[in-house]
C-alpha atoms as an extended CHARMM CRD file, in Angstrom:
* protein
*
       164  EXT
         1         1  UNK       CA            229.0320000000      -66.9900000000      -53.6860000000  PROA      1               0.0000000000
         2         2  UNK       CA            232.5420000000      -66.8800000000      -54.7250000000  PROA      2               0.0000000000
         3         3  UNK       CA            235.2530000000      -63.7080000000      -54.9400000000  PROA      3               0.0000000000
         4         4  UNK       CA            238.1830000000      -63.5450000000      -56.4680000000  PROA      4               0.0000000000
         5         5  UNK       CA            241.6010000000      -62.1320000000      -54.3350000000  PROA      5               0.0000000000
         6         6  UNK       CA            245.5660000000      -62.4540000000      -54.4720000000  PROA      6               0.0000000000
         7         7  UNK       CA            247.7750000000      -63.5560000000      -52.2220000000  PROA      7               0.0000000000
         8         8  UNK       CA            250.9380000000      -61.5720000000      -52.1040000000  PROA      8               0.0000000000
         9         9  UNK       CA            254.0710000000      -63.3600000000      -50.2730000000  PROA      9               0.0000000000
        10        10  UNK       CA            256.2370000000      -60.3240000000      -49.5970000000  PROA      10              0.0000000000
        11        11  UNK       CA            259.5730000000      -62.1270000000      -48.2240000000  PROA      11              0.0000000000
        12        12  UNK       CA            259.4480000000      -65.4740000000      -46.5240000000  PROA      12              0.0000000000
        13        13  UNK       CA            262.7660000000      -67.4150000000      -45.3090000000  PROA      13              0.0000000000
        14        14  UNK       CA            263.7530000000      -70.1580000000      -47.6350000000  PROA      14              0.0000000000
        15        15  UNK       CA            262.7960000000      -72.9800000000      -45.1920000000  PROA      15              0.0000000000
        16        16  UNK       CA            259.4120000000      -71.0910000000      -44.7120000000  PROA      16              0.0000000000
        17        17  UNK       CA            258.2250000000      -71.3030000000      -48.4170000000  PROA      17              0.0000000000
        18        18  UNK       CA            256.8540000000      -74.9850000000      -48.1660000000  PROA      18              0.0000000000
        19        19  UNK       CA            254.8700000000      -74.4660000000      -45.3700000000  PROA      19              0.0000000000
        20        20  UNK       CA            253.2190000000      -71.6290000000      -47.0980000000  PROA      20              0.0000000000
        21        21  UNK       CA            252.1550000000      -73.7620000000      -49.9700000000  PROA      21              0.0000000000
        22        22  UNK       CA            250.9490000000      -76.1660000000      -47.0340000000  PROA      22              0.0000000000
        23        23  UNK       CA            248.7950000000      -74.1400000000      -45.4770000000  PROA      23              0.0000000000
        24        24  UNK       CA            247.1780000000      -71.9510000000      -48.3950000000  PROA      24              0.0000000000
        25        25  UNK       CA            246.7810000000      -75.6220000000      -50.0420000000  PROA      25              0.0000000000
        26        26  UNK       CA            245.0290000000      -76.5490000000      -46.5290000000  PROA      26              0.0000000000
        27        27  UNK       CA            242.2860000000      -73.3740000000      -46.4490000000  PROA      27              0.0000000000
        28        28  UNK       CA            241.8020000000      -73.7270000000      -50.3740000000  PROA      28              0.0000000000
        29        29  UNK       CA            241.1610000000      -77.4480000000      -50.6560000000  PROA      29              0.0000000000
        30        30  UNK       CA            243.4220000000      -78.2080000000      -53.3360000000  PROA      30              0.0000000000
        31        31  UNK       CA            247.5740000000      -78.4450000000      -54.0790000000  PROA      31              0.0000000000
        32        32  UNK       CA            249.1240000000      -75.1560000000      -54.0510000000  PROA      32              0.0000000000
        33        33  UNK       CA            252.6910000000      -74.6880000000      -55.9240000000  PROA      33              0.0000000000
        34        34  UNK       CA            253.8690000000      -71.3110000000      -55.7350000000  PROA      34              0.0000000000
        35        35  UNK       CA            256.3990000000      -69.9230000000      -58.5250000000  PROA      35              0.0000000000
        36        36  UNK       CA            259.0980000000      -68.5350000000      -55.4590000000  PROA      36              0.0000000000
        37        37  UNK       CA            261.5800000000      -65.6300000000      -57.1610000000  PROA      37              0.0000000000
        38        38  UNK       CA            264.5690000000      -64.0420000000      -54.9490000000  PROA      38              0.0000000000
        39        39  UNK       CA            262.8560000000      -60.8600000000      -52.8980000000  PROA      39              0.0000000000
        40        40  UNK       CA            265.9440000000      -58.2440000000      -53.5190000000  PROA      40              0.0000000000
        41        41  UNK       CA            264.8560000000      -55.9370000000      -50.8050000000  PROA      41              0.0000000000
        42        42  UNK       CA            265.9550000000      -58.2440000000      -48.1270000000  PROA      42              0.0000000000
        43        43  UNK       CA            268.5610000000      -60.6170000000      -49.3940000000  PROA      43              0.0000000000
        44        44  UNK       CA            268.4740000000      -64.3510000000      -48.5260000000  PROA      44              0.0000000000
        45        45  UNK       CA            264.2680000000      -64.0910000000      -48.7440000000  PROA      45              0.0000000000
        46        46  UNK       CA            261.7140000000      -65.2610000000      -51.3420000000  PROA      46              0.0000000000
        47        47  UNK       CA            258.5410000000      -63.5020000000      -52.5110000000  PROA      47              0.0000000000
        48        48  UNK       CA            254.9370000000      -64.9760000000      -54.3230000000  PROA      48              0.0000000000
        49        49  UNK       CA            252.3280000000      -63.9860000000      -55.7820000000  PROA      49              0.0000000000
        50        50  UNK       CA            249.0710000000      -66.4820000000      -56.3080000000  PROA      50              0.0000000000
        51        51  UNK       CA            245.7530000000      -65.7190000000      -57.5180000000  PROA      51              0.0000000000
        52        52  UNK       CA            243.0470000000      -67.5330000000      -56.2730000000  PROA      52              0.0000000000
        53        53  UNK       CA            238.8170000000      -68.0270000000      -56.7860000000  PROA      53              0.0000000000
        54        54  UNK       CA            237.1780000000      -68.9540000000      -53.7940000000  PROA      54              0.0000000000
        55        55  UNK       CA            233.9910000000      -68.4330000000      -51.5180000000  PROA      55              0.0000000000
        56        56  UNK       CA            233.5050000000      -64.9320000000      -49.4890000000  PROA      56              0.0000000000
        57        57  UNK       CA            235.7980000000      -65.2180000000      -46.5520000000  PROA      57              0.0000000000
        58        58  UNK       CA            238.8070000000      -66.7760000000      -47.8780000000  PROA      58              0.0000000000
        59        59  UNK       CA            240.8420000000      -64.1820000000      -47.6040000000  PROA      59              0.0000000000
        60        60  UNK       CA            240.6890000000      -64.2320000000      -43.9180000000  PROA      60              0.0000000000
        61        61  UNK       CA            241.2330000000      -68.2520000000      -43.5570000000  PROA      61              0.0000000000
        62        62  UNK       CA            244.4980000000      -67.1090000000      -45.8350000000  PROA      62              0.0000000000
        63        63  UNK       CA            245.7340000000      -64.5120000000      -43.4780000000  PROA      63              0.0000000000
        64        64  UNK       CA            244.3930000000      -66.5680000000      -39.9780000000  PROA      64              0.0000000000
        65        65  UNK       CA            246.3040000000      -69.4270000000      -41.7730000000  PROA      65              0.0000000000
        66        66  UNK       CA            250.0100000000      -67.0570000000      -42.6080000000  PROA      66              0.0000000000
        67        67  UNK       CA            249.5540000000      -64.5640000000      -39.2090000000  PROA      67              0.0000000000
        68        68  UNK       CA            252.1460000000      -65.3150000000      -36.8840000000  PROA      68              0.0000000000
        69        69  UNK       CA            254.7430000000      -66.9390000000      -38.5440000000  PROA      69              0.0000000000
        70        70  UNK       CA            257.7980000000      -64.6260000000      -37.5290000000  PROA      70              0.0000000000
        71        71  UNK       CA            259.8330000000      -63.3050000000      -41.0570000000  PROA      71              0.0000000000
        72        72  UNK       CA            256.7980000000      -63.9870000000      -42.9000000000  PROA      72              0.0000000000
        73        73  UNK       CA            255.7890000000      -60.6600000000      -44.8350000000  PROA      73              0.0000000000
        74        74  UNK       CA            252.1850000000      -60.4720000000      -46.9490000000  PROA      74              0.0000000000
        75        75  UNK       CA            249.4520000000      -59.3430000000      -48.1550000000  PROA      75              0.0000000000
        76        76  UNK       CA            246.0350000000      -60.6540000000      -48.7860000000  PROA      76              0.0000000000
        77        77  UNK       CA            243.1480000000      -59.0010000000      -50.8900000000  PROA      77              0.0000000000
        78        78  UNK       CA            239.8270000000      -60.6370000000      -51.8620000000  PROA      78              0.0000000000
        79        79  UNK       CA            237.6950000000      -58.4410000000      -53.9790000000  PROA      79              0.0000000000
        80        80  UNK       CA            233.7810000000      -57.4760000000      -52.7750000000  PROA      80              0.0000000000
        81        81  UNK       CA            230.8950000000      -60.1330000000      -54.6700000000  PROA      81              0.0000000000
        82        82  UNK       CA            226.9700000000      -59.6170000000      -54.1570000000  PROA      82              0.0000000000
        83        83  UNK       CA            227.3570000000      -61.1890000000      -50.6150000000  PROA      83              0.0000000000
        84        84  UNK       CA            230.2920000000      -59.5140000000      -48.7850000000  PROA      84              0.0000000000
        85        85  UNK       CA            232.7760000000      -56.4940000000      -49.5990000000  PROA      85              0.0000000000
        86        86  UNK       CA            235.7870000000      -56.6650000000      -50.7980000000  PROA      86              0.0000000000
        87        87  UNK       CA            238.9820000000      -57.0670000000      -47.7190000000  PROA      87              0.0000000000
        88        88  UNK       CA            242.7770000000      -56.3230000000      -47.5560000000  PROA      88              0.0000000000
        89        89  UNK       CA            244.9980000000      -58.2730000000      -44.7070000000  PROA      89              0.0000000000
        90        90  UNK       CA            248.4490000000      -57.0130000000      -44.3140000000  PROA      90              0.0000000000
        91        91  UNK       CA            251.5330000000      -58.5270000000      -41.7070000000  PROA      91              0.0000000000
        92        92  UNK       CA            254.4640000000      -58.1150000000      -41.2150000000  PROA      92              0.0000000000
        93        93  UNK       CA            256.5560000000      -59.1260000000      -38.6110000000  PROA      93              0.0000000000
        94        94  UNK       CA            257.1260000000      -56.4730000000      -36.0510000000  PROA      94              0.0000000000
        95        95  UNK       CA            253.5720000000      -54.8520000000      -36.5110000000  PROA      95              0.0000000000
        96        96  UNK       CA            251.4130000000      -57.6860000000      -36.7840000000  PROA      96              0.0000000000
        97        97  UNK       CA            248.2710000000      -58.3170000000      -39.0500000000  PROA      97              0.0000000000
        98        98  UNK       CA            246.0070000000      -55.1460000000      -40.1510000000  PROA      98              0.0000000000
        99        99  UNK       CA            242.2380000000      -55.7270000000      -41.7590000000  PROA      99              0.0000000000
       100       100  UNK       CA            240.1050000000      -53.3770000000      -43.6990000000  PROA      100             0.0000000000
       101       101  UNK       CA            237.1500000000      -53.5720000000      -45.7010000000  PROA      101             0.0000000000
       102       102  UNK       CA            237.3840000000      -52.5680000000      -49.1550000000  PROA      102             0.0000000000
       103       103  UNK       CA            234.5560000000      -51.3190000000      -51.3540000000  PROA      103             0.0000000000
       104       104  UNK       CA            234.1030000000      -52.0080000000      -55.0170000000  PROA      104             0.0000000000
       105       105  UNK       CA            236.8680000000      -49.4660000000      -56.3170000000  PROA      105             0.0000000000
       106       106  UNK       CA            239.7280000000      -50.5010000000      -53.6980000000  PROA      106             0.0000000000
       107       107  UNK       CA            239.1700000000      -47.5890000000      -51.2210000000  PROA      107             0.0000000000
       108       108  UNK       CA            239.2570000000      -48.4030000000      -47.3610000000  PROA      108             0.0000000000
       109       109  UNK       CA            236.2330000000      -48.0930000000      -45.6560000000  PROA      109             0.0000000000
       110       110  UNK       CA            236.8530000000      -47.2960000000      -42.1990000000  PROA      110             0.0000000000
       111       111  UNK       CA            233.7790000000      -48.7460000000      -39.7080000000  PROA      111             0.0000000000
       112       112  UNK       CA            231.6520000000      -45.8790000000      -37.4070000000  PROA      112             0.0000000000
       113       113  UNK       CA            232.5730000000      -47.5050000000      -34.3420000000  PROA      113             0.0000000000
       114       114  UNK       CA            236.3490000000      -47.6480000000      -35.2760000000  PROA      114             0.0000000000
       115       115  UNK       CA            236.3910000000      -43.3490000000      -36.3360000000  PROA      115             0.0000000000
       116       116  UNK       CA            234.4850000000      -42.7780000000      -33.0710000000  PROA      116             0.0000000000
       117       117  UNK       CA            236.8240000000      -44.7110000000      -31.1590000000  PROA      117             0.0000000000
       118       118  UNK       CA            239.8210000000      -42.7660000000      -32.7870000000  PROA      118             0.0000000000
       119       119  UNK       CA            238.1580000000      -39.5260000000      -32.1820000000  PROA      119             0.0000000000
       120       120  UNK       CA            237.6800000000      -40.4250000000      -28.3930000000  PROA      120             0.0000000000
       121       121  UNK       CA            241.2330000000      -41.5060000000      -27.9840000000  PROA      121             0.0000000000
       122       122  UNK       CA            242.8050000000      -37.6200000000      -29.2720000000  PROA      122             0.0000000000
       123       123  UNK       CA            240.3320000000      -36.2630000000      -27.3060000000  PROA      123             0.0000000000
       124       124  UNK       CA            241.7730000000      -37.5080000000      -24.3230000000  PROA      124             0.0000000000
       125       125  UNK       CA            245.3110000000      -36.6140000000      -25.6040000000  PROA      125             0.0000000000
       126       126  UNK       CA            245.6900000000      -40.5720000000      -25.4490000000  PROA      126             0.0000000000
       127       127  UNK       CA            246.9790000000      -40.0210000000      -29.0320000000  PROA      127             0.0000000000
       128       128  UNK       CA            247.0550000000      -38.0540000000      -32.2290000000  PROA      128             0.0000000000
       129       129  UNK       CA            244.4280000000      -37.9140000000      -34.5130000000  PROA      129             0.0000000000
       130       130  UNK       CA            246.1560000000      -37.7970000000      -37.4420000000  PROA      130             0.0000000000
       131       131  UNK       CA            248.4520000000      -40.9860000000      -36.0820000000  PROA      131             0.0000000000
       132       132  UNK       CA            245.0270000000      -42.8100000000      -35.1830000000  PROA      132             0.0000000000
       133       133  UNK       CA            243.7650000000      -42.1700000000      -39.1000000000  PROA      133             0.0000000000
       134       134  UNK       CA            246.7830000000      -43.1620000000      -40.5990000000  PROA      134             0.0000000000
       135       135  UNK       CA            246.9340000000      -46.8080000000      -38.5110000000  PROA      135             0.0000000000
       136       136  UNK       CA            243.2790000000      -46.8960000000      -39.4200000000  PROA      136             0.0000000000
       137       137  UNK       CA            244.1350000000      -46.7170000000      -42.9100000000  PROA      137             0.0000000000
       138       138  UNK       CA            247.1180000000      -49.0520000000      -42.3700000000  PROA      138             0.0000000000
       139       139  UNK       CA            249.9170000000      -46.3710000000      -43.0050000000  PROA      139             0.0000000000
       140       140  UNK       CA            252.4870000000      -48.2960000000      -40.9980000000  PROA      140             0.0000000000
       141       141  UNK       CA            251.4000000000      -51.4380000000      -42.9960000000  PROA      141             0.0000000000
       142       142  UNK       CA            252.1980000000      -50.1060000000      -45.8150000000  PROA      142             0.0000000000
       143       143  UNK       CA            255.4620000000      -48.1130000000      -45.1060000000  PROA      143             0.0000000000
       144       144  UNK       CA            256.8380000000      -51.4300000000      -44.0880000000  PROA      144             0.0000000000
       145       145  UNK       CA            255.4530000000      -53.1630000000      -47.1950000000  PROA      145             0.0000000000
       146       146  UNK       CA            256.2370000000      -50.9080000000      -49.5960000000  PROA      146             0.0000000000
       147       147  UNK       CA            260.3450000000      -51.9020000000      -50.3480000000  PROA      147             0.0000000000
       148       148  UNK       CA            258.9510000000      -55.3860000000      -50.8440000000  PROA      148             0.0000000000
       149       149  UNK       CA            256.3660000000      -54.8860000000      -53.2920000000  PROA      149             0.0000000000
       150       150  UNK       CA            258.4420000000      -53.6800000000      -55.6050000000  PROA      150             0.0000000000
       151       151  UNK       CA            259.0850000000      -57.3080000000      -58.2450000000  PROA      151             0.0000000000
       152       152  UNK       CA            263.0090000000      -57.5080000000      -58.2220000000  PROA      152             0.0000000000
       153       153  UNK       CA            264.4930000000      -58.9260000000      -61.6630000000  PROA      153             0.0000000000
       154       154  UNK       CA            262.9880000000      -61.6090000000      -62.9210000000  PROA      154             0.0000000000
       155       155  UNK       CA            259.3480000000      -60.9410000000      -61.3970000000  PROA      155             0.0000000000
       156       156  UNK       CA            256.2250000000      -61.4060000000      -63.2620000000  PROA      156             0.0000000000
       157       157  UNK       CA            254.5350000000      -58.5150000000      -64.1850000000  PROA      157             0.0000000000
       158       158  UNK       CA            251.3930000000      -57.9340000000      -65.4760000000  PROA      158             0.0000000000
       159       159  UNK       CA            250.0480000000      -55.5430000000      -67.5080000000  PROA      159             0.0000000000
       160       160  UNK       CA            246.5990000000      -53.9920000000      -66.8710000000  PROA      160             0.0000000000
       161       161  UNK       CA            244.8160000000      -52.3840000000      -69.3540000000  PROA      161             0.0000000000
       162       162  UNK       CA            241.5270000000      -50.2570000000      -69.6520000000  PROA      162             0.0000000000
       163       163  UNK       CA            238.8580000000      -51.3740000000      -72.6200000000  PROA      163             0.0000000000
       164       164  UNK       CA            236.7060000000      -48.5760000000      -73.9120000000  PROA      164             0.0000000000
């Protein structure tokens, strides 16, 4: 069963942009050329954006492919198909990589275990509840993110509109 998902390079240094290409060529089988634009929120970067068809589960060969590679800032999503829900990888480079599960209209849906597990941890005073949601829901991820998804001049953009 196939999905369909987007790869969003955030920033990536200069001498980092072939080895993206490289490696999302590598998990998707086939040549990958990127259309790189200048990323304005941090000067002397580049930023992507690639959408891709694929089987369930490519989104996480994307991200286990990108994760790690220090100054490397993106986003994966890979919407849900009859066989698996949709997913949303995010990384950046001081927090790391963050996964959730996404269900058919984009929200977050947060596992029992992982809510439990939050629960126990402000119950102990470990931590605050509230701080626990938010990294549950990828808050940090997404303050970080947030400068860079903005397209600087020049950026594609692409309009989405509703049929009725």
């Amino acid at each position: 069963m196939t999905t369909r998902g987007v790869l969003y390079v955030h920033s990536a240094p200069r001498a980092l942009c072939p080895h993206v290409e490289w490696a999302v060529a590598g998990v998707l089988g086939t040549r990958v050329n990127l259309d790189w634009i200048r990323q304005p929120a941090a000067p002397g970067t580049w930023r992507s954006e690639f959408s891709w068809q694929a089987e369930a589960g490519t989104a996480s060969k994307l991200a286990s492919a990108l994760r790690g590679w220090h100054l490397l800032r993106f986003e994966v999503t890979a919407e849900p198909c009859p066989t698996a829900e949709g997913e949303r990888y995010s990384c950046t480079p001081d927090l790391g990589i963050f996964h959730a599960v996404t269900g058919i209209h984009g929200d977050i849906l947060i596992p029992e275990d992982r809510l439990r597990a939050a629960l126990t941890r402000s119950q102990h005073g470990e931590t605050d509840l509230e701080a626990e949601i938010a990294k549950l829901l990828g808050k940090p991820w997404d303050d970080e993110l947030e400068p860079f998804r903005y397209a600087g001049e020049g950026a594609p953009v692409r309009w989405l509109h509703q049929v009725v």
